[in-house]
Tab-separated table of C-alpha atoms and ligand atoms in Angstrom:
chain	number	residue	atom	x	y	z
A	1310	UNK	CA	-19.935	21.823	11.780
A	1311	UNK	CA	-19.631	22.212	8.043
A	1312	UNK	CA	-18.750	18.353	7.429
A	1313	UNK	CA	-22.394	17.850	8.922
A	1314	UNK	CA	-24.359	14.884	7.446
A	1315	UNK	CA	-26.876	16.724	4.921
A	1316	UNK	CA	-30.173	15.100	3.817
A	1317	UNK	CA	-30.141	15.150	0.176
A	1318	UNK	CA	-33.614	14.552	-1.843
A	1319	UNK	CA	-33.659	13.303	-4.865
A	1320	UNK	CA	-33.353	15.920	-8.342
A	1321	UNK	CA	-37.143	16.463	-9.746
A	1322	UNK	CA	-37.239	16.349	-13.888
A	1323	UNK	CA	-37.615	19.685	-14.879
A	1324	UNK	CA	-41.209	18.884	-16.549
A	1325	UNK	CA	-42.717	17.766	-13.204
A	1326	UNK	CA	-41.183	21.244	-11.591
A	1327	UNK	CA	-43.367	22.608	-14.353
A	1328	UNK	CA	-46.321	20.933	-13.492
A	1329	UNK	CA	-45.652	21.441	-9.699
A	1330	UNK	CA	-45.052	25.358	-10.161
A	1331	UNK	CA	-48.384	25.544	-11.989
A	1332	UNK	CA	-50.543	23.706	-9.413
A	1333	UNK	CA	-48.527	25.456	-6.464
A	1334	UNK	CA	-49.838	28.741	-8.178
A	1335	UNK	CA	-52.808	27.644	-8.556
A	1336	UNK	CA	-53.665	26.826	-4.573
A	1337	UNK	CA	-51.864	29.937	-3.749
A	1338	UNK	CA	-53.360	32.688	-5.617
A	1339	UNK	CA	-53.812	35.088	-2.838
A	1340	UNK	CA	-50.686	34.649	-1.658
A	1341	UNK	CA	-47.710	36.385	-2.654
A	1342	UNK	CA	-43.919	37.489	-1.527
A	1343	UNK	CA	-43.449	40.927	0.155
A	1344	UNK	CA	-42.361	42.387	-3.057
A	1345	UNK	CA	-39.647	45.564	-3.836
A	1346	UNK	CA	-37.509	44.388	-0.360
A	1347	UNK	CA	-34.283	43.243	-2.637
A	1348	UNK	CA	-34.794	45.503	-5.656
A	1349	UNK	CA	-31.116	44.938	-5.249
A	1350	UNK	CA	-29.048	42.712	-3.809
A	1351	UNK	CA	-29.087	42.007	-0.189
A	1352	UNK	CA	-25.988	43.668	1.933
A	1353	UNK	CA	-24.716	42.226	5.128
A	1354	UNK	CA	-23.198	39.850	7.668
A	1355	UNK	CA	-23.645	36.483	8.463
A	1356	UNK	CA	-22.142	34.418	11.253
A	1357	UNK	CA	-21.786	31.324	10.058
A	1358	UNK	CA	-18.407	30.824	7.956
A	1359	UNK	CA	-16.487	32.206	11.145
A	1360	UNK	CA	-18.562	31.767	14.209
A	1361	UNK	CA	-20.691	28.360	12.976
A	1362	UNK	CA	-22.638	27.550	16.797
A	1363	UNK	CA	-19.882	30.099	18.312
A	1364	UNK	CA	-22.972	32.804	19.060
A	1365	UNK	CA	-24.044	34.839	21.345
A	1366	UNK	CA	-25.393	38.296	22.167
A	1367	UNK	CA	-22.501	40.383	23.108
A	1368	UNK	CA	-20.741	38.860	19.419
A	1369	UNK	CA	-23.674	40.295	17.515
A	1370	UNK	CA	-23.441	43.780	19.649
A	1371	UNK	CA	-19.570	43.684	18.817
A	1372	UNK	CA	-20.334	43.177	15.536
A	1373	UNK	CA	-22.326	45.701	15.048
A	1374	UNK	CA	-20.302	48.166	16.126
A	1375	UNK	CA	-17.542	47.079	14.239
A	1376	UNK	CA	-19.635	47.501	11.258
A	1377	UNK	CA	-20.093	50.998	12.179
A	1378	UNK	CA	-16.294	51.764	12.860
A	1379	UNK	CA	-15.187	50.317	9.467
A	1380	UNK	CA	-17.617	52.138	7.790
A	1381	UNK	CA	-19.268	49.164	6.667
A	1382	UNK	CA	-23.054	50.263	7.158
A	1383	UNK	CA	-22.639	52.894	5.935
A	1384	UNK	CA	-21.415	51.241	3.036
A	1385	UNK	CA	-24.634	49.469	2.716
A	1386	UNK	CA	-24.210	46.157	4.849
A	1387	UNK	CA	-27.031	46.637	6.875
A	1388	UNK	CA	-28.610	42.932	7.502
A	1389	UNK	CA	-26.883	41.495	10.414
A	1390	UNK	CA	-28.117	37.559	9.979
A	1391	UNK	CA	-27.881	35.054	12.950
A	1392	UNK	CA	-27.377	31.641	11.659
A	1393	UNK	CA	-28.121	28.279	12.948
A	1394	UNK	CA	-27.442	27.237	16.660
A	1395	UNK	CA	-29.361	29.901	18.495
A	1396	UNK	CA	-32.170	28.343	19.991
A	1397	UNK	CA	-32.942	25.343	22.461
A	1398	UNK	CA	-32.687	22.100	21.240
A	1399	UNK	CA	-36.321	21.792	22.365
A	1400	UNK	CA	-40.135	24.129	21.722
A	1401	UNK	CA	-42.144	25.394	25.009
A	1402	UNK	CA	-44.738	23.799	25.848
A	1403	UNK	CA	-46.626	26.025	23.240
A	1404	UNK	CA	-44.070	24.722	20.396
A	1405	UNK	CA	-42.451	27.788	19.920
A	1406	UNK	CA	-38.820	28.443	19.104
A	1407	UNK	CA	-36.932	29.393	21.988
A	1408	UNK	CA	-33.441	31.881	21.855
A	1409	UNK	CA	-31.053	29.802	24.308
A	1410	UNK	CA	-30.732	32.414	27.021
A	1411	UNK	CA	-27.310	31.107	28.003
A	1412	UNK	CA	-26.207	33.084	24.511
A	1413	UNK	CA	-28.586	35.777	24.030
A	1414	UNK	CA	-30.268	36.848	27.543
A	1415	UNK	CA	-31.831	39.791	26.537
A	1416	UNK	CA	-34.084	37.871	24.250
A	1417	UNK	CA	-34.252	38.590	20.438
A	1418	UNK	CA	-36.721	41.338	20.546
A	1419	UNK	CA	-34.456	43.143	22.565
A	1420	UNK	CA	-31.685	42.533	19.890
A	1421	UNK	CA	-33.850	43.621	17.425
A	1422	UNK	CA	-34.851	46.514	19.272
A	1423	UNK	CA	-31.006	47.213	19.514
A	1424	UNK	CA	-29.624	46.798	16.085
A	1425	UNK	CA	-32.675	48.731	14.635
A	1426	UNK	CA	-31.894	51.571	16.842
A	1427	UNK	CA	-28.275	51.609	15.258
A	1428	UNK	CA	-29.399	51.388	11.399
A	1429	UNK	CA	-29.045	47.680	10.996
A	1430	UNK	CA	-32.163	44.930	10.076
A	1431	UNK	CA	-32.421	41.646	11.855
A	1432	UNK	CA	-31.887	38.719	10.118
A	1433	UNK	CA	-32.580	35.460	11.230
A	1434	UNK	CA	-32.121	31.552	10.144
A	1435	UNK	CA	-34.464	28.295	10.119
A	1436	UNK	CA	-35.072	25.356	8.437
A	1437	UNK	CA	-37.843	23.467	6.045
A	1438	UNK	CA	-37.545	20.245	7.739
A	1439	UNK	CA	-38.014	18.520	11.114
A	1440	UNK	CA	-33.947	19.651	12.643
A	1441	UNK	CA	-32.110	22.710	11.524
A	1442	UNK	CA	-28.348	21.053	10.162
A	1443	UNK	CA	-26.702	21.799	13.288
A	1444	UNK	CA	-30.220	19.813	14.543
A	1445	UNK	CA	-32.084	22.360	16.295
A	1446	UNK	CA	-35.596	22.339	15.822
A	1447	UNK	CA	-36.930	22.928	12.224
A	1448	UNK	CA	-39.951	24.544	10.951
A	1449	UNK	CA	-42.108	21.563	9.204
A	1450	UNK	CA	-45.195	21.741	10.628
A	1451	UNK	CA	-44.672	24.935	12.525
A	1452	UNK	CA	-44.317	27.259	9.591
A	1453	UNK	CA	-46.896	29.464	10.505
A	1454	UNK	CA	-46.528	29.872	14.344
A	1455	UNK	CA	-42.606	30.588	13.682
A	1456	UNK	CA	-43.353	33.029	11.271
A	1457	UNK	CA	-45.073	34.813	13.716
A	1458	UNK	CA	-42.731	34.285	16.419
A	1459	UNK	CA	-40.380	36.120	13.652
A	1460	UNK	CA	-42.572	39.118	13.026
A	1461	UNK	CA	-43.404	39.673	16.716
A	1462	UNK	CA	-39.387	39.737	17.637
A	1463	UNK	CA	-38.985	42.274	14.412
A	1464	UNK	CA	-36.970	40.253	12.483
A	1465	UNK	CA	-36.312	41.597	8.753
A	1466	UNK	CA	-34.818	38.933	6.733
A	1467	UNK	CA	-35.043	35.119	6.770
A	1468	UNK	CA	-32.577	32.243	5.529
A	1469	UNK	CA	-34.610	28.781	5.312
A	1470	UNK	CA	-32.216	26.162	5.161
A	1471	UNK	CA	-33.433	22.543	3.687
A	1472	UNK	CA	-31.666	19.930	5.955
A	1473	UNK	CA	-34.098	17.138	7.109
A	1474	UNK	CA	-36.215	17.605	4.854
A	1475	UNK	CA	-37.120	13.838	3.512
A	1476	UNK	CA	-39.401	13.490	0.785
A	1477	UNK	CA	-40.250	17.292	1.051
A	1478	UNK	CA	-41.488	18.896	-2.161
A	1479	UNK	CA	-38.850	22.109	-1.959
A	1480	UNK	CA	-41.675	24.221	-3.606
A	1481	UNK	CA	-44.386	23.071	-1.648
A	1482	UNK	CA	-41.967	24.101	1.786
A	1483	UNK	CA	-40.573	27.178	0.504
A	1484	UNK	CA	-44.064	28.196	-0.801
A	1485	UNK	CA	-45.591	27.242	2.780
A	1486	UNK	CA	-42.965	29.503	4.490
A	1487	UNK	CA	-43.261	32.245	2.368
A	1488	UNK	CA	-47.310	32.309	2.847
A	1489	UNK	CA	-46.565	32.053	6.233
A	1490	UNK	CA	-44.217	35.074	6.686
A	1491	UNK	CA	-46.783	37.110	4.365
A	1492	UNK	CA	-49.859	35.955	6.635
A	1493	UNK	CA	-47.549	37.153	9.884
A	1494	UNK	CA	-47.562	40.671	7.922
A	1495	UNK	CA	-43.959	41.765	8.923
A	1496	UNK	CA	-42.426	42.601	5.739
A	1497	UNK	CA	-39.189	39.305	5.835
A	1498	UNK	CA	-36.733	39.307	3.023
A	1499	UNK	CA	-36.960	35.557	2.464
A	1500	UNK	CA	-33.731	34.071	1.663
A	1501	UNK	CA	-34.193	30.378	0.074
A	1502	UNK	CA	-31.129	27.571	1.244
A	1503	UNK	CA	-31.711	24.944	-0.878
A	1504	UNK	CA	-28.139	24.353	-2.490
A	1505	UNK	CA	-29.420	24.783	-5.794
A	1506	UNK	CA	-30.186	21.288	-6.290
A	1507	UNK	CA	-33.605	21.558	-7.639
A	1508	UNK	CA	-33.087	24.334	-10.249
A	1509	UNK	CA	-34.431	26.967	-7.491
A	1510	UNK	CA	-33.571	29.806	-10.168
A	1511	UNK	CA	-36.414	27.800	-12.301
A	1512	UNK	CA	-39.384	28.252	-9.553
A	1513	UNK	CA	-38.025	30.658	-6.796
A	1514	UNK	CA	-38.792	34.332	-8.387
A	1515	UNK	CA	-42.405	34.192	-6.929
A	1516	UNK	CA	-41.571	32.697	-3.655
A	1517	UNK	CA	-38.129	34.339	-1.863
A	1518	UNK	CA	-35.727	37.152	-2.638
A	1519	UNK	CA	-32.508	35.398	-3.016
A	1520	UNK	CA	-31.446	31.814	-3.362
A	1521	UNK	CA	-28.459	29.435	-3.255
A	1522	UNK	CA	-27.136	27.688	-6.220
A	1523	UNK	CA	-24.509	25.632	-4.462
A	1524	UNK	CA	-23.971	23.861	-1.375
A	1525	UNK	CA	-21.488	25.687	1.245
A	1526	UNK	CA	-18.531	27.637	0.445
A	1527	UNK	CA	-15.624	27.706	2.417
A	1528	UNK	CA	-12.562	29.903	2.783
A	1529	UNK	CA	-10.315	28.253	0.076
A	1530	UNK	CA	-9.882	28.932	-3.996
A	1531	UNK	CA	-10.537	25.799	-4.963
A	1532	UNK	CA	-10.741	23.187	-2.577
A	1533	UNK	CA	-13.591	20.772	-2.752
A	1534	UNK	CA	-15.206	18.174	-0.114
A	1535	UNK	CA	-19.030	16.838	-0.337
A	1536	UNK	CA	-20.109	19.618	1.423
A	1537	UNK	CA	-17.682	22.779	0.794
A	1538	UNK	CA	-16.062	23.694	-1.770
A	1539	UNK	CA	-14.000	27.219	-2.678
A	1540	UNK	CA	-15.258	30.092	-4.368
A	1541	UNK	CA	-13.594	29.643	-7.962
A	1542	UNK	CA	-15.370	26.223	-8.136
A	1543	UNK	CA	-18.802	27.849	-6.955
A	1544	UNK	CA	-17.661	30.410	-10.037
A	1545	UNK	CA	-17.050	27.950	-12.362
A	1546	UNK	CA	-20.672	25.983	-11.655
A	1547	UNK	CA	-22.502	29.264	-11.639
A	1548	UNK	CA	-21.095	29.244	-15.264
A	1549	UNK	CA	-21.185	25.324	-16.340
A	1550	UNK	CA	-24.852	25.341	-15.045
A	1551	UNK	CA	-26.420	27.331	-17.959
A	1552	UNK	CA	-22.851	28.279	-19.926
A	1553	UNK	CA	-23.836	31.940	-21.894
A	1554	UNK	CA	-21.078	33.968	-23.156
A	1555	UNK	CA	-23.958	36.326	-24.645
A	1556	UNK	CA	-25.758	37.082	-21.003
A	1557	UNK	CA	-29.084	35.838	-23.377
A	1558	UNK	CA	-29.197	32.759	-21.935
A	1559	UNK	CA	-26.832	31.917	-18.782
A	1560	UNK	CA	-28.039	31.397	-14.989
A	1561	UNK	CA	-28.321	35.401	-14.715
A	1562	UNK	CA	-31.104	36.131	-16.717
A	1563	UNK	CA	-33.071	34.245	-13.922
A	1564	UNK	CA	-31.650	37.027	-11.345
A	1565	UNK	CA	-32.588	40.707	-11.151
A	1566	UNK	CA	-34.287	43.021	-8.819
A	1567	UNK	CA	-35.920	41.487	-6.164
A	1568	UNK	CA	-34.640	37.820	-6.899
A	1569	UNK	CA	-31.444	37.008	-6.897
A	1570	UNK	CA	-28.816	34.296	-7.703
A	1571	UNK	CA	-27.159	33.732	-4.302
A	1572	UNK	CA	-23.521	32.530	-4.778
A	1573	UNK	CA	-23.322	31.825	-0.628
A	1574	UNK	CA	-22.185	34.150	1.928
A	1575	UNK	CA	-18.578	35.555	1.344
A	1576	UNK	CA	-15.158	34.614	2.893
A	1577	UNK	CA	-13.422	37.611	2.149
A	1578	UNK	CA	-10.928	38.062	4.699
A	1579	UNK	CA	-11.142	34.683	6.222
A	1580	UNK	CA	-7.839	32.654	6.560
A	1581	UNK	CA	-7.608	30.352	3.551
A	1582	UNK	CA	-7.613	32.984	1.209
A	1583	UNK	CA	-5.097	35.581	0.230
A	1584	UNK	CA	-5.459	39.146	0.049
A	1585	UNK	CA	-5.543	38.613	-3.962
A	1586	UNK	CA	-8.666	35.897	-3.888
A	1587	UNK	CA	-10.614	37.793	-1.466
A	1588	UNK	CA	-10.672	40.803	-3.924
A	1589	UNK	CA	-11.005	38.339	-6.828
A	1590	UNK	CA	-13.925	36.477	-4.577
A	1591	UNK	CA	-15.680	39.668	-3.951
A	1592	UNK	CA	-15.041	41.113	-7.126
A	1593	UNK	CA	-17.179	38.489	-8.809
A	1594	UNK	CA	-19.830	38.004	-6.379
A	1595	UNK	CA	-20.148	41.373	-7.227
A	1596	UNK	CA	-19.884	41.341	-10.561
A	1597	UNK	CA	-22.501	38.622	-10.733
A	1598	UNK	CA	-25.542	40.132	-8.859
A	1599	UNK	CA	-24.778	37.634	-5.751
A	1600	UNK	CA	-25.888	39.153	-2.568
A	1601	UNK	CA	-22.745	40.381	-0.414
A	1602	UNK	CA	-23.057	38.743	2.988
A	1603	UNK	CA	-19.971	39.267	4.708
A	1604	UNK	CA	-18.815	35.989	6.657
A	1605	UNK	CA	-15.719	37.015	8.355
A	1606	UNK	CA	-15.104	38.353	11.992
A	1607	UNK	CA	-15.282	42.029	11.125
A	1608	UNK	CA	-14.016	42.804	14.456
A	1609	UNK	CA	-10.633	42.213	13.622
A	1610	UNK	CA	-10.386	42.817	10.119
A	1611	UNK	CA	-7.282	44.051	8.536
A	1612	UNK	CA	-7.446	47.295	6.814
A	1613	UNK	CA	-6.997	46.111	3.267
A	1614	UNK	CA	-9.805	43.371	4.168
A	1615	UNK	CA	-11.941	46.765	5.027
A	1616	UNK	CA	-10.750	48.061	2.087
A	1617	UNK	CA	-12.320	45.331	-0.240
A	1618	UNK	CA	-15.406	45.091	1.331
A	1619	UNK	CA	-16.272	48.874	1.309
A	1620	UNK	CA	-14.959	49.881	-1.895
A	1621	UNK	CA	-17.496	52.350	-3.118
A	1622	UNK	CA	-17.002	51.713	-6.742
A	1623	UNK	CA	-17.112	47.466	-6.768
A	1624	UNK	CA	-20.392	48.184	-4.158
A	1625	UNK	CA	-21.908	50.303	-6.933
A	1626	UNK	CA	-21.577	47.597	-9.628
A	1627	UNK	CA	-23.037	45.362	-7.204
A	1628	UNK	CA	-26.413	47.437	-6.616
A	1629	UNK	CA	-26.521	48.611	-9.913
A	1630	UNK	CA	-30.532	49.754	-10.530
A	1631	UNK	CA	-30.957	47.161	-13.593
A	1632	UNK	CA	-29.368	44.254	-11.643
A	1633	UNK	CA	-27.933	42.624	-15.200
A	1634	UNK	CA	-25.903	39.530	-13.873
A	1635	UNK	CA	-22.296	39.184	-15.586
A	1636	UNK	CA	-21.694	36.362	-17.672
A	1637	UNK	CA	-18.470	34.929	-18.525
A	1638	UNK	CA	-17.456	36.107	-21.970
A	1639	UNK	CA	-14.132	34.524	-22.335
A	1640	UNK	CA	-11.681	32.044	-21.000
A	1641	UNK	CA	-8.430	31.015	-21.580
A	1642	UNK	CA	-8.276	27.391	-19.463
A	1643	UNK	CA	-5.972	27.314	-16.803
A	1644	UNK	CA	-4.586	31.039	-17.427
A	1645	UNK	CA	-7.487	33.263	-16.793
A	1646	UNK	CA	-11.232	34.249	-17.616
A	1647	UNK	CA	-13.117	37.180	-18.649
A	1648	UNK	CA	-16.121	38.479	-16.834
A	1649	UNK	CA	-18.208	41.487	-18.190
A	1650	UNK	CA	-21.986	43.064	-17.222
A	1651	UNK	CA	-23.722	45.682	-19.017
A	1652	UNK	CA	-24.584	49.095	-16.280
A	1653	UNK	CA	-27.786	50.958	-16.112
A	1654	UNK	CA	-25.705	54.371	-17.117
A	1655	UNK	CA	-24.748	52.878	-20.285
A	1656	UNK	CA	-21.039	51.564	-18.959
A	1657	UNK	CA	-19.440	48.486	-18.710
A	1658	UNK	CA	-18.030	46.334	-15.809
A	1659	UNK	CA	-15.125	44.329	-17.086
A	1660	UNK	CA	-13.140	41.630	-15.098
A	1661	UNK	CA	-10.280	39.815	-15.990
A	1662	UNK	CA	-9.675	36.648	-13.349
A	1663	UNK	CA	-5.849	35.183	-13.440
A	1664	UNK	CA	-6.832	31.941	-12.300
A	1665	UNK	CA	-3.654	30.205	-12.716
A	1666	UNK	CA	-0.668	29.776	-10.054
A	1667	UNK	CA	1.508	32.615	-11.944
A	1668	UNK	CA	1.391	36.098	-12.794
A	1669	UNK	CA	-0.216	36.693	-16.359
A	1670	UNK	CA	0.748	39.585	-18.786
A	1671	UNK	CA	-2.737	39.788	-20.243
A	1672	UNK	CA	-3.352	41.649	-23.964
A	1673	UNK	CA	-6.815	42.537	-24.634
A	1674	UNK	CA	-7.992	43.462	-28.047
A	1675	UNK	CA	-11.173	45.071	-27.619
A	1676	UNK	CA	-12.062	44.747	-31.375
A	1677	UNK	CA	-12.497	40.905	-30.409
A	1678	UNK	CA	-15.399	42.144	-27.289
A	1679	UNK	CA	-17.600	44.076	-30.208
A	1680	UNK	CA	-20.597	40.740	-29.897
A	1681	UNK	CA	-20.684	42.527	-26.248
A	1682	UNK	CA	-19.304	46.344	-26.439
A	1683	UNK	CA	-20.205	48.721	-29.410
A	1684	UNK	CA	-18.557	51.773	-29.760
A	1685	UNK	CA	-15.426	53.038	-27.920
A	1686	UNK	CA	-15.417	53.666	-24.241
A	1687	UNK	CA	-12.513	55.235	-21.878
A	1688	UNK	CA	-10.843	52.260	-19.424
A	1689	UNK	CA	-10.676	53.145	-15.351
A	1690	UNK	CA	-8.903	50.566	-13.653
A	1691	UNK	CA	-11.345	50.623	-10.546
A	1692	UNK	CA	-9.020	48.378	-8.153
A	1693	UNK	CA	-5.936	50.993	-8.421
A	1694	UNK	CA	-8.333	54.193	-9.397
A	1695	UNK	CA	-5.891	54.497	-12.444
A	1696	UNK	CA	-6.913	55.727	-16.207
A	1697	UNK	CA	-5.827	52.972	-18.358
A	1698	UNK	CA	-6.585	55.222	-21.656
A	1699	UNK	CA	-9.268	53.625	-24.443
A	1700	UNK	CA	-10.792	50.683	-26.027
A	1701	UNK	CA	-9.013	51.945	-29.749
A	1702	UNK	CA	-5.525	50.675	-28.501
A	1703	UNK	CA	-5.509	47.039	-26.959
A	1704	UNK	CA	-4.505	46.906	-22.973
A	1705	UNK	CA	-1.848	45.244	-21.898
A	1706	UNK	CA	-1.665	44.596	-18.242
A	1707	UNK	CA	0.141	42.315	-15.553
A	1708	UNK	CA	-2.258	40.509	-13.255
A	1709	UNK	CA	-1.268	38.485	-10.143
A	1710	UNK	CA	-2.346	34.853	-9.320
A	1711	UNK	CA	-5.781	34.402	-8.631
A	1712	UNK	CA	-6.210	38.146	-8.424
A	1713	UNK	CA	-8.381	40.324	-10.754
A	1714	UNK	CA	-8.431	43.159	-13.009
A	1715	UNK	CA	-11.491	45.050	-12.700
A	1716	UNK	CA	-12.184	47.764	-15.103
A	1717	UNK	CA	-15.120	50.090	-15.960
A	1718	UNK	CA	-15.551	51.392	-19.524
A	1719	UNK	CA	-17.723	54.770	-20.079
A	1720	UNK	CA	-18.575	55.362	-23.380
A	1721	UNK	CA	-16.255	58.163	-25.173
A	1722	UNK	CA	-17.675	61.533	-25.449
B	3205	GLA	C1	-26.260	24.637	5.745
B	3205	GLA	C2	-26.254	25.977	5.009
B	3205	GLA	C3	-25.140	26.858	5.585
B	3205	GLA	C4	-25.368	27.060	7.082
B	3205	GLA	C5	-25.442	25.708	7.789
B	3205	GLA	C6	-25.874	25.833	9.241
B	3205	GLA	O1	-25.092	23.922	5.508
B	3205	GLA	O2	-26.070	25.789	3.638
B	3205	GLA	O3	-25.101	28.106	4.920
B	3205	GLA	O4	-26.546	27.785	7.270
B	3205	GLA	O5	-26.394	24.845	7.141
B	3205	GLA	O6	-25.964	24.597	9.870
């Protein structure tokens, strides 16, 4: 399903976004996105990168409930998101979107009823243009009736995915959805799918909560076809996009409460990647303000898998109440880069990625950080809870291959 033909449109010139941004205000003045539903970023599962059209009611119950067991809502991954292939192929006679009843036979309001019931949200997936990619029916033309359909089934969060789309104008569509879903009055996180192609992180503050900067990830470090590639090369174009090693200026000033940079859903835990990249995978999607949509089948999930994905202290980075994005500070090509983001408490999150095939002995001299970190802070290793003493000596420490060092620095008292 991922090699799926996409239609591409072609890349707008940033001026005539501009102009398009100002004259979509314009007709939409009244209109607006339900605001303060991401104030940080979105938490979850999403069943695409394992289950693709592999869906059905009694996964989504399972699911759930392995959630709970793991202790992953409670950890805070509370929007359980449905992806594409889970209606007809066809609209009723009314031209509403159907649930195939073959995979989910007690209807979706009934699943919503359920997972509410059990502390999760609803989230659901659709598409700007006339087929979904899996080529299900879209939402062009129907924007307004589907939103509705959404609201009355009590979904809480919607991904709009931009595959047969044409000519579309992305802002016009994702503007038309997102007037829609307000006009249906159910409060929808709206999560925008456009792969990042037209400089969403430009125009997309006013109209969803989240949206994608890349086209699909997939469960390798850094393998790379048209349509997938692994997370270190969705990394390294998050950085080569708007390069910043100040913060001032990268792609993460465009992300913060409310809107957010979304680096795709993760594959933590998913067979292509080692134990090592799906801590450095999450530890950056983390790092970076991305939401954390877990895409692996949490049912049977080993427990160091469960480990990275509840770890309290990487989790608390992530929803951080200022929502600063890291930016890549340093890098050393070929041997490894260096990650930091500033904390609303007045500490630091600092990453060190080994993104070469060996082991690296690392040596940081924190004198060298000062454009970023005044004063001297105490190190905590937050990966092996160890005390790795202060900035005034420089750190030397062994990292594995494409595995991370993740440390948090609290001012000295
Ligand atoms: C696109 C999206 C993916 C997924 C598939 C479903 O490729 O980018 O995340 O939703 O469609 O067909």
């Amino acid at each position: 399903m991922k090699s799926l033909p996409h239609a591409r449109i072609a890349r707008f010139a940033t001026k005539a976004m501009a102009g398009l941004a100002a004259f979509t205000l314009a007709i939409s003045a009244s209109a607006q996105k339900f605001e303060n539903l991401a104030l940080t970023p979105p938490m979850g599962w999403n069943s695409w990168n394992t289950f693709e059209s592999a869906i059905d009611e009694d996964l989504i119950k399972e699911t759930a409930q392995a959630m709970i067991d793991s202790g992953m809502r409670d950890a805070g991954y509370v929007y359980i998101v449905i992806d594409d292939c889970w209606s007809l192929r066809e609209r009723d006679a009314e031209g509403n979107l159907v649930a195939d009843p073959e995979k989910f036979p007690s209807g979706m309001k009934a699943l919503a009823d359920y997972l509410h019931e059990r502390g999760f949200k609803l989230g659901m997936y659709a598409d700007a243009g006339k087929t979904t990619c899996a080529g299900y029916p879209g939402s062009q033309g129907h924007e307004y009736q589907d939103a509705r359909t959404f609201a009355a089934w009590g979904v809480d969060y919607l991904k709009y995915d931009w595959c047969a789309t044409g000519t579309r104008d992305p802002i016009e569509a994702y503007t038309t959805m997102r007037d829609a879903l307000y006009a249906a009055g159910r409060p929808i996180v709206f999560s925008i799918c456009e792969w990042g192609d037209n400089d969403p992180w430009l125009w997309a503050q006013d109209i969803g909560h989240l949206w994608r900067i890349s086209g699909d990830i997939y469960d390798c470090w850094d393998c790379e076809q048209e349509w997938s590639r692994g997370f270190k090369v969705i990394l390294d174009r998050y950085h080569e996009l708007k390069p910043s090693v100040v913060g001032r200026d990268g792609l993460g000033v465009y992300s913060g409460p409310d809107g957010w940079n979304d680096l795709d859903m993760l594959e933590v835990g998913n067979p292509g990647l080692s134990v090592a990249e799906s801590r450095s995978h999450f530890t950056l999607w983390a790092l970076i303000g991305s939401p954390l949509m877990a895409g692996n089948d949490v049912r049977s999930m080993s427990p160091e898998i469960t480990e990275i994905l509840t770890h309290p202290d990487v989790i608390a980075i992530n929803q951080d109440p200022d929502g600063v994005a890291a930016w890549r500070f340093g890098i050393v090509p070929g041997k490894h880069q260096t990650w930091i983001k500033p904390l609303s408490d007045g500490d630091w999150a600092v990453c060190v990625l080994n993104t070469s095939d060996q082991e690296q002995r690392i040596e940081i001299e924190w004198h060298r950080m000062e454009r970023a970190l005044s004063g001297e802070f105490e190190i905590h290793d937050v990966w092996n809870d160890v005390e790795l003493g202060d900035t005034d000596t420089p750190l030397t420490a062994k990292i594995g291959s494409h595995d991370v060092l993740l440390m948090r620095l609290s001012p000295k008292r």
